[in-house]
Every structure is written in C-alpha cells, then in structure tokens.
Short mmCIF file of N, CA, C and O in Angstrom, two decimals:
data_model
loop_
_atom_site.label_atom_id
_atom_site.label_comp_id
_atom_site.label_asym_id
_atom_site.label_seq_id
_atom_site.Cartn_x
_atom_site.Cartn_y
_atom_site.Cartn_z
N UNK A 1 8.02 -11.38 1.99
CA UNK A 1 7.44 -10.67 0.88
C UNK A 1 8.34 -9.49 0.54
O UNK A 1 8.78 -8.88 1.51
N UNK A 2 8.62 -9.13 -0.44
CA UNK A 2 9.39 -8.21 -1.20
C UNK A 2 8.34 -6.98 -1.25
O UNK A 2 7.13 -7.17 -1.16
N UNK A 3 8.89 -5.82 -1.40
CA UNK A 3 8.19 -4.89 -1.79
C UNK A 3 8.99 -3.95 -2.92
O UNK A 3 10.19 -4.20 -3.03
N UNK A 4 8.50 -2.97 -3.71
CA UNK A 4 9.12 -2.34 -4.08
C UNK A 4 8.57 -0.84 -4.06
O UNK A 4 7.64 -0.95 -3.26
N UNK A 5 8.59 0.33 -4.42
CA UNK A 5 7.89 1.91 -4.81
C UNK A 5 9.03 2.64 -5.71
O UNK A 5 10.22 2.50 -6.00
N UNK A 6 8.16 3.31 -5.93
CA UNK A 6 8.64 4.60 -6.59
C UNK A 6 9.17 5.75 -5.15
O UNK A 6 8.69 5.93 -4.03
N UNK A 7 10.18 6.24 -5.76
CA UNK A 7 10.61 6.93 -4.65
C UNK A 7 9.86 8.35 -4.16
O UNK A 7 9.72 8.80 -3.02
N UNK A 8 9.32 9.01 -5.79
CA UNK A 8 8.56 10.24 -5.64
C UNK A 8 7.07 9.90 -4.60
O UNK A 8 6.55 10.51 -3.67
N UNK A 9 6.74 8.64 -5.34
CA UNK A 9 5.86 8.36 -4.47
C UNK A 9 5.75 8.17 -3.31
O UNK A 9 4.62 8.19 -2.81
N UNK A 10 6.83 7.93 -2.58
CA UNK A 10 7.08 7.71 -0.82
C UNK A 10 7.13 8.55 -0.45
O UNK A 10 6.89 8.64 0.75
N UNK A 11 7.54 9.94 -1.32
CA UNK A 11 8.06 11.49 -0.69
C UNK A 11 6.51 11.90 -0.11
O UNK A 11 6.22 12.25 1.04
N UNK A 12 5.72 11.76 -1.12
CA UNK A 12 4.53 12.43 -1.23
C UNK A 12 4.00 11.69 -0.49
O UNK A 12 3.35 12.28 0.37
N UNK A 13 3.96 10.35 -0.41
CA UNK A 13 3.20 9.66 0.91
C UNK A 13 2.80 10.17 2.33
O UNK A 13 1.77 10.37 2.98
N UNK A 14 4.71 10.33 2.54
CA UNK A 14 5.09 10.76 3.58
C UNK A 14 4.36 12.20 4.21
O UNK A 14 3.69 12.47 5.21
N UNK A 15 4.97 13.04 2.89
CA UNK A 15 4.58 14.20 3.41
C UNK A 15 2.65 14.46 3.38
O UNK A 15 2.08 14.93 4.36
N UNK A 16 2.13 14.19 2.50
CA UNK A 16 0.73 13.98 2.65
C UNK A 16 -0.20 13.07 3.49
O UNK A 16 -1.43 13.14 3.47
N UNK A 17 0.62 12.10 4.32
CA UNK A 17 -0.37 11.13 5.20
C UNK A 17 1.26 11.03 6.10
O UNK A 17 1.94 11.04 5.07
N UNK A 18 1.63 11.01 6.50
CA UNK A 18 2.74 11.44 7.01
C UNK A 18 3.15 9.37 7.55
O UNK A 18 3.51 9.00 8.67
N UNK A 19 2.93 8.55 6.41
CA UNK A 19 3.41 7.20 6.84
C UNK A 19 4.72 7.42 5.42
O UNK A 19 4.75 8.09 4.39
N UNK A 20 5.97 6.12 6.36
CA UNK A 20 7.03 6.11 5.41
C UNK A 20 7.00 4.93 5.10
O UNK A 20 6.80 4.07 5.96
N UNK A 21 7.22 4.60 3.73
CA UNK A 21 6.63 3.53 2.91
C UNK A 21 7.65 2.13 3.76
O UNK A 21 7.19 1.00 3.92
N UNK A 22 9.18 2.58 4.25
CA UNK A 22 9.73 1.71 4.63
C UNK A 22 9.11 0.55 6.01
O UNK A 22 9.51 -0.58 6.28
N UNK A 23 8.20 1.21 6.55
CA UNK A 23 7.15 0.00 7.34
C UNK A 23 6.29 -1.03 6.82
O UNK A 23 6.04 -2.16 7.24
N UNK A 24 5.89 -0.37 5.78
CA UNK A 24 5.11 -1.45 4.69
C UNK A 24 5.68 -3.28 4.93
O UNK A 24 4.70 -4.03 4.96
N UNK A 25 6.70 -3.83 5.05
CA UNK A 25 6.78 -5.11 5.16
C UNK A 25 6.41 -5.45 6.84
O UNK A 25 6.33 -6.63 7.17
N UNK A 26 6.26 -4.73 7.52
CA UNK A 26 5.17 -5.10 8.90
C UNK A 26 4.00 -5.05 8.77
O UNK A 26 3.34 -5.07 9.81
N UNK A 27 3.28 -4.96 7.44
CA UNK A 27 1.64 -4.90 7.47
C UNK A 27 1.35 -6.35 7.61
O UNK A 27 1.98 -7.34 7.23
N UNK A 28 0.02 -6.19 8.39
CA UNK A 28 -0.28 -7.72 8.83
C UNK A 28 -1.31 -8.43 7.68
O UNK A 28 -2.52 -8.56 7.86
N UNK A 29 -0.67 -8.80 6.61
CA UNK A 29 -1.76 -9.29 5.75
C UNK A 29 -2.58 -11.04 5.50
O UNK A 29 -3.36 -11.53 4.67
N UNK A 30 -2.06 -11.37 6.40
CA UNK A 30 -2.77 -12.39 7.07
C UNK A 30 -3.64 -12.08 7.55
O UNK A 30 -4.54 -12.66 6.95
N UNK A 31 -4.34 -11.09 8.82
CA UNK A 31 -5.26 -10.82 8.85
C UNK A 31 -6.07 -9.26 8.52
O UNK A 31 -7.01 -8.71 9.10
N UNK A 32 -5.31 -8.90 7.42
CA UNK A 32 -6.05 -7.76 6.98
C UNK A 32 -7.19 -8.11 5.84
O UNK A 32 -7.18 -9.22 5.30
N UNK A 33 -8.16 -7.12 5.52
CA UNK A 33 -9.40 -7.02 4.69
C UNK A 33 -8.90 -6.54 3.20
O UNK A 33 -8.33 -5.45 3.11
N UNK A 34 -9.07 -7.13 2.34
CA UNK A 34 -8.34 -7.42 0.94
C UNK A 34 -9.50 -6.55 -0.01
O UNK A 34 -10.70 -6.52 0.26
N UNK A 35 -9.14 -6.17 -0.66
CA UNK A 35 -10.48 -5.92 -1.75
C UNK A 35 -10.16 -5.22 -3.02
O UNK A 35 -9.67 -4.10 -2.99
N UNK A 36 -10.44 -5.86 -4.21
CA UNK A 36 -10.60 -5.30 -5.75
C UNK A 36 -10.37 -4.02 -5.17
O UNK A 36 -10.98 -3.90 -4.10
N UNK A 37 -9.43 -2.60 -5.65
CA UNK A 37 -10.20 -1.39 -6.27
C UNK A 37 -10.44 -0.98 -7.65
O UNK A 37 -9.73 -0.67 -8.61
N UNK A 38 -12.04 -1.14 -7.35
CA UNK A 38 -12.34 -1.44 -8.99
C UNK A 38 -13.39 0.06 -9.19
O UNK A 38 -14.31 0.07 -10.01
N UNK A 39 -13.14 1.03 -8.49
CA UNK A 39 -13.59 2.68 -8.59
C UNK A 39 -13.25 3.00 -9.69
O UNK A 39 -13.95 3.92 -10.13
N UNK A 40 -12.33 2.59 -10.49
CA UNK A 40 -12.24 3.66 -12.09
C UNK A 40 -10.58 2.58 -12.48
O UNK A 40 -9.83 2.00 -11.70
N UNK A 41 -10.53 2.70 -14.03
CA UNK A 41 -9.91 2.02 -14.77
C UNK A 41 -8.53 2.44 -14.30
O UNK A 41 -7.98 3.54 -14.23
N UNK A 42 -8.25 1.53 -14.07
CA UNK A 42 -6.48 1.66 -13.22
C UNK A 42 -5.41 1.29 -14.35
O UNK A 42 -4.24 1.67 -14.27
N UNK A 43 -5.95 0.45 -15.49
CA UNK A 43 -5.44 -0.42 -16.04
C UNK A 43 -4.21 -1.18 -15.42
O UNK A 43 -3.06 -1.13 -15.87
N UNK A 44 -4.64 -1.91 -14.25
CA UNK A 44 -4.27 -2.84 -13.51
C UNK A 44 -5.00 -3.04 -12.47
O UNK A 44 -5.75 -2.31 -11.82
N UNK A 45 -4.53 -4.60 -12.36
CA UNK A 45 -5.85 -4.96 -10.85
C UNK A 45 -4.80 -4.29 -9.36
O UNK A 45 -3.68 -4.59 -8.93
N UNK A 46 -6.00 -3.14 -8.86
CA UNK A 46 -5.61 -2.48 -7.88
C UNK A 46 -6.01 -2.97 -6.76
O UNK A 46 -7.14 -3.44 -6.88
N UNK A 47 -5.44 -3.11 -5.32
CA UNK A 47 -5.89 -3.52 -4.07
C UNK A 47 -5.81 -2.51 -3.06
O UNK A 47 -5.04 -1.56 -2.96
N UNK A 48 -7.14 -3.06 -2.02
CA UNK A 48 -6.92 -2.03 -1.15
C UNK A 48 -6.64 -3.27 0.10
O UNK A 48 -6.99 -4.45 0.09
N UNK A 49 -6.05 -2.67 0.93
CA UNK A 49 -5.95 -3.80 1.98
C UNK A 49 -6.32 -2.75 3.65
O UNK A 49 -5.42 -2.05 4.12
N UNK A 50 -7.46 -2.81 4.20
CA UNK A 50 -7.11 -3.05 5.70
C UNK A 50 -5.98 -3.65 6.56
O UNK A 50 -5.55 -4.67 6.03
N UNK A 51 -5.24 -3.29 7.96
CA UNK A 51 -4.90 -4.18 8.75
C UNK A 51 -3.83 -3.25 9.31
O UNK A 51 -3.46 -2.11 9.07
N UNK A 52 -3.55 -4.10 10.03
CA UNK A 52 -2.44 -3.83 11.58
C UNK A 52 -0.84 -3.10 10.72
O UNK A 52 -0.42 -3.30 9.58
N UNK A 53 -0.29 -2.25 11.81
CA UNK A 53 1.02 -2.29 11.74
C UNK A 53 1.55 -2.08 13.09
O UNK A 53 1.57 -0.89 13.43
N UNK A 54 1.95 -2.85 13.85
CA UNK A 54 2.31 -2.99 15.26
C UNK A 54 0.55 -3.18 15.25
O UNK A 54 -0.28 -3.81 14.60
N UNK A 55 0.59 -1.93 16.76
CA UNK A 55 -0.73 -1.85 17.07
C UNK A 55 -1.50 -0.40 16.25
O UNK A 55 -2.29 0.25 16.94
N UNK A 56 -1.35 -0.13 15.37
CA UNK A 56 -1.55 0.87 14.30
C UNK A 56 -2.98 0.26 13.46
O UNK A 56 -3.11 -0.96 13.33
N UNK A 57 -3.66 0.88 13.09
CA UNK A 57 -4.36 0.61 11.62
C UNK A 57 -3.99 1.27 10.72
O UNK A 57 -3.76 2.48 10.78
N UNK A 58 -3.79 0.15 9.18
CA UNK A 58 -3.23 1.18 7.95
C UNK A 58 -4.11 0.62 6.99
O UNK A 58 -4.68 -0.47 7.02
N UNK A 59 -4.14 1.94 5.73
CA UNK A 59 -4.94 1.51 4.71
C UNK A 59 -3.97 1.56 3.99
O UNK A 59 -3.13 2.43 4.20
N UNK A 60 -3.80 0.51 2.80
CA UNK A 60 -2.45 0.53 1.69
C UNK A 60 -3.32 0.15 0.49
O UNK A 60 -4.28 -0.61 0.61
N UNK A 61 -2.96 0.70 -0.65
CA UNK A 61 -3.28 0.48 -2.03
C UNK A 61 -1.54 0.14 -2.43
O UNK A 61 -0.40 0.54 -2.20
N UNK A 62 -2.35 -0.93 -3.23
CA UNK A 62 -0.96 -1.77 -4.15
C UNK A 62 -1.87 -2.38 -5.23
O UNK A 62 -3.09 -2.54 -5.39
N UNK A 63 -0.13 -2.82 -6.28
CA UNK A 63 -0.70 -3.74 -7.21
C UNK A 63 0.11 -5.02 -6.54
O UNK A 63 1.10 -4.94 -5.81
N UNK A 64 -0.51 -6.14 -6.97
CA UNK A 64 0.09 -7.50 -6.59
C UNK A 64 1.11 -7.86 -7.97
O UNK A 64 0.30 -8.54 -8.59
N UNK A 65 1.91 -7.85 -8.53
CA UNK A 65 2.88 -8.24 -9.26
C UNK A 65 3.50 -9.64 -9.07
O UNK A 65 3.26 -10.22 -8.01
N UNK A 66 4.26 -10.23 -9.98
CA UNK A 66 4.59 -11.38 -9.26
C UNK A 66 5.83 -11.25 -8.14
O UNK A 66 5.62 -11.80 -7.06
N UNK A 67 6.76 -10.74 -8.28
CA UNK A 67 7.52 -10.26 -7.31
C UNK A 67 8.54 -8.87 -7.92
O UNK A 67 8.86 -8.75 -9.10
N UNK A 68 8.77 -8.28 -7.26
CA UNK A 68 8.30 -8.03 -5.56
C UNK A 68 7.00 -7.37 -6.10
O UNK A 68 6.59 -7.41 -7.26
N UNK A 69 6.41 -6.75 -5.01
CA UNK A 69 5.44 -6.17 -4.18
C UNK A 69 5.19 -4.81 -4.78
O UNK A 69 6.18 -4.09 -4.67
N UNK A 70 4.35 -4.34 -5.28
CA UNK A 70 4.29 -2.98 -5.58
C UNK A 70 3.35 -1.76 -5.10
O UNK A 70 2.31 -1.31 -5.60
N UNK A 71 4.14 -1.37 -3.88
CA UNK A 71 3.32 -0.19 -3.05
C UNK A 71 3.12 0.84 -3.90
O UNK A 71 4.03 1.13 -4.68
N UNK A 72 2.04 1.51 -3.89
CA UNK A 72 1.34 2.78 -4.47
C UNK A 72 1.08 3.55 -3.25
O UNK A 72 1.63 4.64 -3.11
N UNK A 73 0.14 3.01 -2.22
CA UNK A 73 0.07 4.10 -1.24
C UNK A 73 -0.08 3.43 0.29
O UNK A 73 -0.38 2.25 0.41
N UNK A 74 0.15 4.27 1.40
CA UNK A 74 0.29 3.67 3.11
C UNK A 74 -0.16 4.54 3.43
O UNK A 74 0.43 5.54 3.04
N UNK A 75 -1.09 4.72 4.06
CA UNK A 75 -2.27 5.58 5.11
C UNK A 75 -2.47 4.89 6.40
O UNK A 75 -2.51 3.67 6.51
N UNK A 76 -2.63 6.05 7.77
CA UNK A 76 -3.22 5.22 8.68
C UNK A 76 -4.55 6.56 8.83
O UNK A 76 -4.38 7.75 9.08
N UNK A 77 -5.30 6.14 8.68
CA UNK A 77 -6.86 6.58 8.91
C UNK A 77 -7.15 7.09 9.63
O UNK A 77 -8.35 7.38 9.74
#
C-alpha cells in the first residue's frame, strides 16, 4: 500500500501527538476497526481506523483515494 501526506501535516502530527507519519505503512489494517467519519462535512469520505503498530495501538484518520494512500492524521491513544 502506498501512502502519501502533506508535509505540514506530519510536522504538526508529530509535534502534537508526538507519532511520525513515516510508520504509517506498518499499520495493521487487516485487523484494524474501520469506520465512516461522518461527524461533520469533510467533503470527502473520511476514515477512522483502529489497530496495531508493532505492539502499539494507533488511531489514524485518512481518506482512501485510489492510489496512493492519503494520511491526514496518526495518534496512539
């Protein structure tokens, strides 16, 4: 799976939840918890995903694009 971000956005990731977006292709989304975020008009279909990184839990918001991958945000909770 491909990913892609915005770079401002990784800064701020980082420094505000202190994850670096470059782990993002170890999220386990095979068995992570998938779900619409459908909280307020995104104008795009937004996801939130549960699941693993190593032995980590992370929360990630993305859009699904056709390729690559488009990270918005990496949290671990």
């Amino acid at each position: 799976m491909l990913f892609e971000w915005d770079e401002n956005k990784a800064k701020t990731n980082k420094s505000r939840h202190g994850v670096d977006f470059v782990i993002a292709p170890s999220f386990d989304f095979a068995n992570a918890l998938v779900r619409l975020d459908d909280s307020q008009d995104f104008g795009e279909d937004r996801l939130v995903a549960i699941g693993l990184i190593g032995a980590g839990v992370y929360v990630m918001v993305y859009v699904e694009p056709t390729t690559p991958f488009a990270l918005s945000r990496c949290v671990r909770p």
